[in-house]
Amino acid sequence: MTIQELYKEGIFRLKQARIAEAELDAWYLLEYVTGISRTMYYLKQGETAEEQAAERYFDCISRRAQRIPLQHITGEQEFMGLPFIVNEHVLIPRQDTEILVEEALSHLSGNEQVLDMCTGSGCILISLEHYRKGIRAVGADISDEALQVAKRNAESLNADVTFLKSDLFEQVAERYDLIVSNPPYIRTKAIEELEEEVRLHDPMIALDGKEDGLYFYKKITEKSRKHLKQGGWLLFEIGYDQGEDVAKMMEKAGFTEVTVKKDLAGLDRVVSGMYNR
């Protein structure tokens, strides 16, 4: 079987399994298994594929056909131009979340104290530290498994960050110039309607925002006031239909300059506000 035939068979099997982006996923898995680039593929597509590589490729294709996320197979996802380790214990970093990071960066010069609440893989915090060297960065999460992934990412990316296990602010003692969070925000009943890759493979603890999806926004908004310095900023990633509710919640809690920012699709994605003690 040639490399081209290998790739085409991968596409066929994923289409049979009704994987939406069959061609793209088949390509990523080919690249992952063989290390071949697009340019090299066109030069070598007629060459015979190594038997071991073919077996490994079809094993990966089979796993993807079972709706296992591509990133759980490759163990990696790019975010903010950086490679992050991911597995079943953390949410896969998504492009929409880069809007949150970019907004947070606009409030940082490089000497602030920053807290990332519900840090997960650490992608938000590590990205902030990478692009604003000098910040004192702390990430908090209740999950031991997620924190292990975050620490591995910090080590692989040489990030000067600290992680702590905490049920929200339970173990947080200091005050910060900026608190950022992408908390669980899916309504409990809506989780059943999510695609299998998310519903069956993302950690439930990172998805479930309780009955109305706003549980963690309420908790974090309320508790963050004790942990923000004068003029400190709180920034949230939100679901597309939560902008108004979260903005009103922050204003009621005493935050000013509350703003809702949209993502590239024109949907509400980030809410930010400043707290004057």
mmCIF file of C-alpha atoms in Angstrom:
data_model
loop_
_atom_site.group_PDB
_atom_site.id
_atom_site.type_symbol
_atom_site.label_atom_id
_atom_site.label_comp_id
_atom_site.label_asym_id
_atom_site.label_seq_id
_atom_site.Cartn_x
_atom_site.Cartn_y
_atom_site.Cartn_z
ATOM 1 C CA MET A 1 0.000 0.000 0.000
ATOM 2 C CA THR A 2 1.393 3.393 -0.974
ATOM 3 C CA ILE A 3 1.326 6.424 1.302
ATOM 4 C CA GLN A 4 -1.378 7.928 -0.909
ATOM 5 C CA GLU A 5 -3.481 4.760 -0.669
ATOM 6 C CA LEU A 6 -2.978 4.757 3.074
ATOM 7 C CA TYR A 7 -4.294 8.310 3.325
ATOM 8 C CA LYS A 8 -7.262 7.654 1.030
ATOM 9 C CA GLU A 9 -8.222 4.556 3.009
ATOM 10 C CA GLY A 10 -8.044 6.604 6.213
ATOM 11 C CA ILE A 11 -10.422 9.167 4.704
ATOM 12 C CA PHE A 12 -12.787 6.415 3.542
ATOM 13 C CA ARG A 13 -12.964 4.794 6.987
ATOM 14 C CA LEU A 14 -13.606 8.098 8.737
ATOM 15 C CA LYS A 15 -16.318 9.028 6.237
ATOM 16 C CA GLN A 16 -17.908 5.633 6.838
ATOM 17 C CA ALA A 17 -17.935 6.505 10.541
ATOM 18 C CA ARG A 18 -19.517 9.877 9.683
ATOM 19 C CA ILE A 19 -16.658 11.944 11.048
ATOM 20 C CA ALA A 20 -17.397 15.507 9.934
ATOM 21 C CA GLU A 21 -13.877 16.520 8.929
ATOM 22 C CA ALA A 22 -12.743 13.125 7.684
ATOM 23 C CA GLU A 23 -10.133 14.370 5.200
ATOM 24 C CA LEU A 24 -8.562 16.796 7.655
ATOM 25 C CA ASP A 25 -8.483 14.313 10.529
ATOM 26 C CA ALA A 26 -7.091 11.574 8.290
ATOM 27 C CA TRP A 27 -4.342 13.949 7.241
ATOM 28 C CA TYR A 28 -3.458 15.019 10.793
ATOM 29 C CA LEU A 29 -3.198 11.380 11.834
ATOM 30 C CA LEU A 30 -1.015 10.575 8.817
ATOM 31 C CA GLU A 31 1.249 13.474 9.724
ATOM 32 C CA TYR A 32 1.278 12.356 13.366
ATOM 33 C CA VAL A 33 2.218 8.751 12.567
ATOM 34 C CA THR A 34 4.690 9.303 9.718
ATOM 35 C CA GLY A 35 6.022 12.783 10.439
ATOM 36 C CA ILE A 36 5.442 13.622 6.781
ATOM 37 C CA SER A 37 4.745 17.238 5.795
ATOM 38 C CA ARG A 38 2.361 18.371 3.059
ATOM 39 C CA THR A 39 5.278 19.098 0.738
ATOM 40 C CA MET A 40 6.920 15.747 1.386
ATOM 41 C CA TYR A 41 3.611 13.969 0.917
ATOM 42 C CA TYR A 42 3.330 15.172 -2.666
ATOM 43 C CA LEU A 43 6.880 13.982 -3.311
ATOM 44 C CA LYS A 44 6.506 10.610 -1.601
ATOM 45 C CA GLN A 45 2.839 9.717 -2.025
ATOM 46 C CA GLY A 46 3.678 6.959 -4.508
ATOM 47 C CA GLU A 47 6.175 5.254 -2.175
ATOM 48 C CA THR A 48 5.243 2.119 -0.249
ATOM 49 C CA ALA A 49 4.222 2.815 3.335
ATOM 50 C CA GLU A 50 6.116 0.981 6.077
ATOM 51 C CA GLU A 51 4.046 -1.888 7.464
ATOM 52 C CA GLN A 52 4.471 -0.768 11.078
ATOM 53 C CA ALA A 53 3.439 2.789 10.222
ATOM 54 C CA ALA A 54 0.384 1.544 8.337
ATOM 55 C CA GLU A 55 -0.717 -0.582 11.302
ATOM 56 C CA ARG A 56 -0.273 2.331 13.682
ATOM 57 C CA TYR A 57 -2.112 4.674 11.317
ATOM 58 C CA PHE A 58 -5.143 2.432 11.015
ATOM 59 C CA ASP A 59 -5.188 1.969 14.778
ATOM 60 C CA CYS A 60 -5.388 5.772 15.120
ATOM 61 C CA ILE A 61 -8.078 5.917 12.427
ATOM 62 C CA SER A 62 -10.069 3.260 14.276
ATOM 63 C CA ARG A 63 -9.897 5.226 17.521
ATOM 64 C CA ARG A 64 -11.001 8.419 15.766
ATOM 65 C CA ALA A 65 -13.876 6.511 14.161
ATOM 66 C CA GLN A 66 -15.001 5.665 17.705
ATOM 67 C CA ARG A 67 -15.337 9.435 18.324
ATOM 68 C CA ILE A 68 -12.217 9.669 20.441
ATOM 69 C CA PRO A 69 -11.053 13.276 19.925
ATOM 70 C CA LEU A 70 -8.152 13.730 17.542
ATOM 71 C CA GLN A 71 -6.205 15.547 20.256
ATOM 72 C CA HIS A 72 -6.571 12.640 22.675
ATOM 73 C CA ILE A 73 -4.997 10.398 20.040
ATOM 74 C CA THR A 74 -2.087 12.717 19.246
ATOM 75 C CA GLY A 75 -1.843 13.985 22.835
ATOM 76 C CA GLU A 76 -1.383 17.588 21.724
ATOM 77 C CA GLN A 77 -3.261 20.739 20.727
ATOM 78 C CA GLU A 78 -1.856 24.056 19.550
ATOM 79 C CA PHE A 79 -3.074 27.152 21.380
ATOM 80 C CA MET A 80 -1.786 30.716 21.027
ATOM 81 C CA GLY A 81 0.971 29.316 18.815
ATOM 82 C CA LEU A 82 2.184 26.939 21.545
ATOM 83 C CA PRO A 83 1.932 23.118 21.730
ATOM 84 C CA PHE A 84 -0.031 21.904 24.762
ATOM 85 C CA ILE A 85 -0.235 18.377 26.126
ATOM 86 C CA VAL A 86 -3.850 17.247 26.505
ATOM 87 C CA ASN A 87 -5.664 14.115 27.641
ATOM 88 C CA GLU A 88 -9.029 13.020 29.008
ATOM 89 C CA HIS A 89 -8.478 14.937 32.254
ATOM 90 C CA VAL A 90 -8.578 18.427 30.706
ATOM 91 C CA LEU A 91 -10.624 20.359 28.185
ATOM 92 C CA ILE A 92 -9.018 20.546 24.766
ATOM 93 C CA PRO A 93 -7.904 24.175 24.262
ATOM 94 C CA ARG A 94 -10.110 25.847 21.679
ATOM 95 C CA GLN A 95 -9.491 28.788 19.379
ATOM 96 C CA ASP A 96 -12.370 30.748 20.939
ATOM 97 C CA THR A 97 -10.459 30.845 24.221
ATOM 98 C CA GLU A 98 -7.642 32.761 22.534
ATOM 99 C CA ILE A 99 -10.003 35.773 22.619
ATOM 100 C CA LEU A 100 -9.886 35.573 26.425
ATOM 101 C CA VAL A 101 -6.085 35.413 26.440
ATOM 102 C CA GLU A 102 -5.766 38.338 24.034
ATOM 103 C CA GLU A 103 -8.123 40.447 26.147
ATOM 104 C CA ALA A 104 -6.171 39.580 29.308
ATOM 105 C CA LEU A 105 -2.887 40.481 27.604
ATOM 106 C CA SER A 106 -4.269 43.957 26.881
ATOM 107 C CA HIS A 107 -4.400 44.555 30.656
ATOM 108 C CA LEU A 108 -0.884 43.264 31.386
ATOM 109 C CA SER A 109 2.462 44.998 31.040
ATOM 110 C CA GLY A 110 4.634 42.313 32.620
ATOM 111 C CA ASN A 111 4.855 42.898 36.373
ATOM 112 C CA GLU A 112 1.358 41.985 37.570
ATOM 113 C CA GLN A 113 0.077 39.170 39.734
ATOM 114 C CA VAL A 114 -2.309 36.956 37.758
ATOM 115 C CA LEU A 115 -4.609 34.142 38.862
ATOM 116 C CA ASP A 116 -6.151 31.653 36.453
ATOM 117 C CA MET A 117 -9.151 30.065 38.172
ATOM 118 C CA CYS A 118 -10.162 26.596 36.863
ATOM 119 C CA THR A 119 -6.847 26.388 35.020
ATOM 120 C CA GLY A 120 -7.299 22.914 33.478
ATOM 121 C CA SER A 121 -4.427 22.256 31.063
ATOM 122 C CA GLY A 122 -2.870 25.581 32.064
ATOM 123 C CA CYS A 123 -3.102 26.854 28.483
ATOM 124 C CA ILE A 124 -4.477 30.279 29.462
ATOM 125 C CA LEU A 125 -2.000 30.974 32.247
ATOM 126 C CA ILE A 126 1.041 29.606 30.412
ATOM 127 C CA SER A 127 0.156 31.628 27.308
ATOM 128 C CA LEU A 128 -0.132 34.789 29.413
ATOM 129 C CA GLU A 129 3.253 34.146 31.005
ATOM 130 C CA HIS A 130 4.809 33.347 27.631
ATOM 131 C CA TYR A 131 3.703 36.639 26.070
ATOM 132 C CA ARG A 132 4.099 38.799 29.193
ATOM 133 C CA LYS A 133 7.332 37.716 30.833
ATOM 134 C CA GLY A 134 7.593 39.027 34.368
ATOM 135 C CA ILE A 135 4.050 38.423 35.552
ATOM 136 C CA ARG A 136 3.664 36.334 38.710
ATOM 137 C CA ALA A 137 1.299 33.665 37.504
ATOM 138 C CA VAL A 138 -0.755 31.241 39.595
ATOM 139 C CA GLY A 139 -3.242 28.643 38.367
ATOM 140 C CA ALA A 140 -5.861 26.977 40.573
ATOM 141 C CA ASP A 141 -7.941 23.866 39.948
ATOM 142 C CA ILE A 142 -9.792 21.293 42.032
ATOM 143 C CA SER A 143 -8.632 18.367 39.882
ATOM 144 C CA ASP A 144 -5.347 16.638 40.742
ATOM 145 C CA GLU A 145 -5.261 15.053 37.286
ATOM 146 C CA ALA A 146 -5.735 18.395 35.535
ATOM 147 C CA LEU A 147 -3.007 19.969 37.642
ATOM 148 C CA GLN A 148 -0.615 17.193 36.641
ATOM 149 C CA VAL A 149 -1.259 18.022 32.982
ATOM 150 C CA ALA A 150 -0.828 21.753 33.663
ATOM 151 C CA LYS A 151 2.504 21.144 35.382
ATOM 152 C CA ARG A 152 3.718 19.015 32.468
ATOM 153 C CA ASN A 153 2.803 21.821 30.081
ATOM 154 C CA ALA A 154 4.603 24.393 32.214
ATOM 155 C CA GLU A 155 7.732 22.224 32.223
ATOM 156 C CA SER A 156 7.672 21.522 28.486
ATOM 157 C CA LEU A 157 7.169 25.212 27.675
ATOM 158 C CA ASN A 158 9.585 26.523 30.334
ATOM 159 C CA ALA A 159 6.858 28.627 31.912
ATOM 160 C CA ASP A 160 7.516 30.330 35.232
ATOM 161 C CA VAL A 161 4.120 29.613 36.781
ATOM 162 C CA THR A 162 2.760 28.088 39.987
ATOM 163 C CA PHE A 163 -0.196 25.761 40.391
ATOM 164 C CA LEU A 164 -2.247 24.979 43.464
ATOM 165 C CA LYS A 165 -5.107 22.647 44.255
ATOM 166 C CA SER A 166 -8.106 24.645 45.384
ATOM 167 C CA ASP A 167 -11.880 24.390 45.327
ATOM 168 C CA LEU A 168 -12.325 27.804 43.728
ATOM 169 C CA PHE A 169 -10.783 30.328 46.172
ATOM 170 C CA GLU A 170 -10.608 27.967 49.161
ATOM 171 C CA GLN A 171 -6.780 27.804 49.160
ATOM 172 C CA VAL A 172 -6.155 31.213 47.569
ATOM 173 C CA ALA A 173 -4.631 33.706 49.998
ATOM 174 C CA GLU A 174 -3.261 36.610 47.961
ATOM 175 C CA ARG A 175 -4.744 39.473 45.984
ATOM 176 C CA TYR A 176 -4.204 39.805 42.264
ATOM 177 C CA ASP A 177 -4.091 42.474 39.600
ATOM 178 C CA LEU A 178 -6.012 40.220 37.244
ATOM 179 C CA ILE A 179 -8.117 37.094 37.621
ATOM 180 C CA VAL A 180 -9.013 35.162 34.506
ATOM 181 C CA SER A 181 -11.290 32.146 34.230
ATOM 182 C CA ASN A 182 -12.846 29.776 31.726
ATOM 183 C CA PRO A 183 -15.113 27.944 34.179
ATOM 184 C CA PRO A 184 -17.602 25.139 33.495
ATOM 185 C CA TYR A 185 -20.580 26.850 31.857
ATOM 186 C CA ILE A 186 -22.684 24.253 30.045
ATOM 187 C CA ARG A 187 -26.178 23.807 31.449
ATOM 188 C CA THR A 188 -26.470 20.317 32.942
ATOM 189 C CA LYS A 189 -29.346 19.263 30.679
ATOM 190 C CA ALA A 190 -27.576 20.628 27.588
ATOM 191 C CA ILE A 191 -24.587 18.312 28.097
ATOM 192 C CA GLU A 192 -26.671 15.418 26.750
ATOM 193 C CA GLU A 193 -26.975 17.295 23.443
ATOM 194 C CA LEU A 194 -23.247 17.865 22.926
ATOM 195 C CA GLU A 195 -21.326 15.957 20.272
ATOM 196 C CA GLU A 196 -19.929 12.609 21.419
ATOM 197 C CA GLU A 197 -16.327 13.816 21.318
ATOM 198 C CA VAL A 198 -17.167 16.343 24.047
ATOM 199 C CA ARG A 199 -19.926 14.553 25.955
ATOM 200 C CA LEU A 200 -18.090 11.246 26.281
ATOM 201 C CA HIS A 201 -14.466 12.313 26.411
ATOM 202 C CA ASP A 202 -14.113 15.760 27.997
ATOM 203 C CA PRO A 203 -14.071 15.707 31.830
ATOM 204 C CA MET A 204 -17.598 16.298 33.147
ATOM 205 C CA ILE A 205 -16.239 18.430 35.995
ATOM 206 C CA ALA A 206 -14.937 20.909 33.396
ATOM 207 C CA LEU A 207 -18.240 21.081 31.484
ATOM 208 C CA ASP A 208 -21.067 21.146 34.003
ATOM 209 C CA GLY A 209 -22.111 24.676 34.944
ATOM 210 C CA LYS A 210 -25.102 23.353 36.928
ATOM 211 C CA GLU A 211 -28.761 23.986 36.126
ATOM 212 C CA ASP A 212 -28.503 27.431 34.511
ATOM 213 C CA GLY A 213 -24.840 27.311 33.478
ATOM 214 C CA LEU A 214 -24.085 30.337 35.642
ATOM 215 C CA TYR A 215 -23.172 28.647 38.936
ATOM 216 C CA PHE A 216 -19.410 29.195 38.719
ATOM 217 C CA TYR A 217 -19.732 32.744 37.393
ATOM 218 C CA LYS A 218 -21.759 33.626 40.487
ATOM 219 C CA LYS A 219 -19.269 31.991 42.850
ATOM 220 C CA ILE A 220 -16.168 33.413 41.200
ATOM 221 C CA THR A 221 -17.611 36.923 40.820
ATOM 222 C CA GLU A 222 -18.594 37.000 44.488
ATOM 223 C CA LYS A 223 -15.371 35.534 45.890
ATOM 224 C CA SER A 224 -12.985 37.332 43.519
ATOM 225 C CA ARG A 225 -13.683 40.698 45.170
ATOM 226 C CA LYS A 226 -11.635 39.623 48.201
ATOM 227 C CA HIS A 227 -8.765 38.592 45.961
ATOM 228 C CA LEU A 228 -8.517 41.550 43.584
ATOM 229 C CA LYS A 229 -6.317 44.547 44.213
ATOM 230 C CA GLN A 230 -7.699 48.052 43.855
ATOM 231 C CA GLY A 231 -8.532 48.511 40.171
ATOM 232 C CA GLY A 232 -7.989 44.804 39.470
ATOM 233 C CA TRP A 233 -9.652 43.071 36.528
ATOM 234 C CA LEU A 234 -11.835 39.985 36.312
ATOM 235 C CA LEU A 235 -12.189 38.295 32.918
ATOM 236 C CA PHE A 236 -14.410 35.364 31.978
ATOM 237 C CA GLU A 237 -14.888 33.225 28.930
ATOM 238 C CA ILE A 238 -18.634 32.688 28.495
ATOM 239 C CA GLY A 239 -21.104 30.717 26.430
ATOM 240 C CA TYR A 240 -22.579 32.490 23.404
ATOM 241 C CA ASP A 241 -25.846 33.296 25.222
ATOM 242 C CA GLN A 242 -24.457 34.256 28.647
ATOM 243 C CA GLY A 243 -23.001 37.710 27.993
ATOM 244 C CA GLU A 244 -25.891 39.760 29.311
ATOM 245 C CA ASP A 245 -26.399 37.624 32.426
ATOM 246 C CA VAL A 246 -22.728 37.601 33.415
ATOM 247 C CA ALA A 247 -22.313 41.321 32.699
ATOM 248 C CA LYS A 248 -25.294 42.184 34.914
ATOM 249 C CA MET A 249 -23.974 39.860 37.599
ATOM 250 C CA MET A 250 -20.602 41.646 37.640
ATOM 251 C CA GLU A 251 -22.163 45.097 37.664
ATOM 252 C CA LYS A 252 -24.391 44.122 40.581
ATOM 253 C CA ALA A 253 -21.278 42.931 42.443
ATOM 254 C CA GLY A 254 -19.659 46.359 42.053
ATOM 255 C CA PHE A 255 -17.547 45.904 38.929
ATOM 256 C CA THR A 256 -17.234 48.854 36.562
ATOM 257 C CA GLU A 257 -16.230 49.218 32.905
ATOM 258 C CA VAL A 258 -17.965 45.890 32.288
ATOM 259 C CA THR A 259 -17.580 44.913 28.639
ATOM 260 C CA VAL A 260 -18.738 41.988 26.526
ATOM 261 C CA LYS A 261 -16.390 41.076 23.683
ATOM 262 C CA LYS A 262 -17.355 38.953 20.687
ATOM 263 C CA ASP A 263 -15.381 36.169 19.036
ATOM 264 C CA LEU A 264 -14.512 35.841 15.349
ATOM 265 C CA ALA A 265 -17.955 34.361 14.658
ATOM 266 C CA GLY A 266 -19.643 37.436 16.119
ATOM 267 C CA LEU A 267 -20.813 35.627 19.263
ATOM 268 C CA ASP A 268 -20.401 36.901 22.819
ATOM 269 C CA ARG A 269 -17.239 35.271 24.194
ATOM 270 C CA VAL A 270 -15.538 37.331 26.940
ATOM 271 C CA VAL A 271 -16.862 39.486 29.769
ATOM 272 C CA SER A 272 -14.443 41.743 31.649
ATOM 273 C CA GLY A 273 -14.754 44.290 34.412
ATOM 274 C CA MET A 274 -12.684 46.320 36.896
ATOM 275 C CA TYR A 275 -13.175 46.231 40.640
ATOM 276 C CA ASN A 276 -12.675 49.301 42.813
ATOM 277 C CA ARG A 277 -12.484 48.294 46.436
#
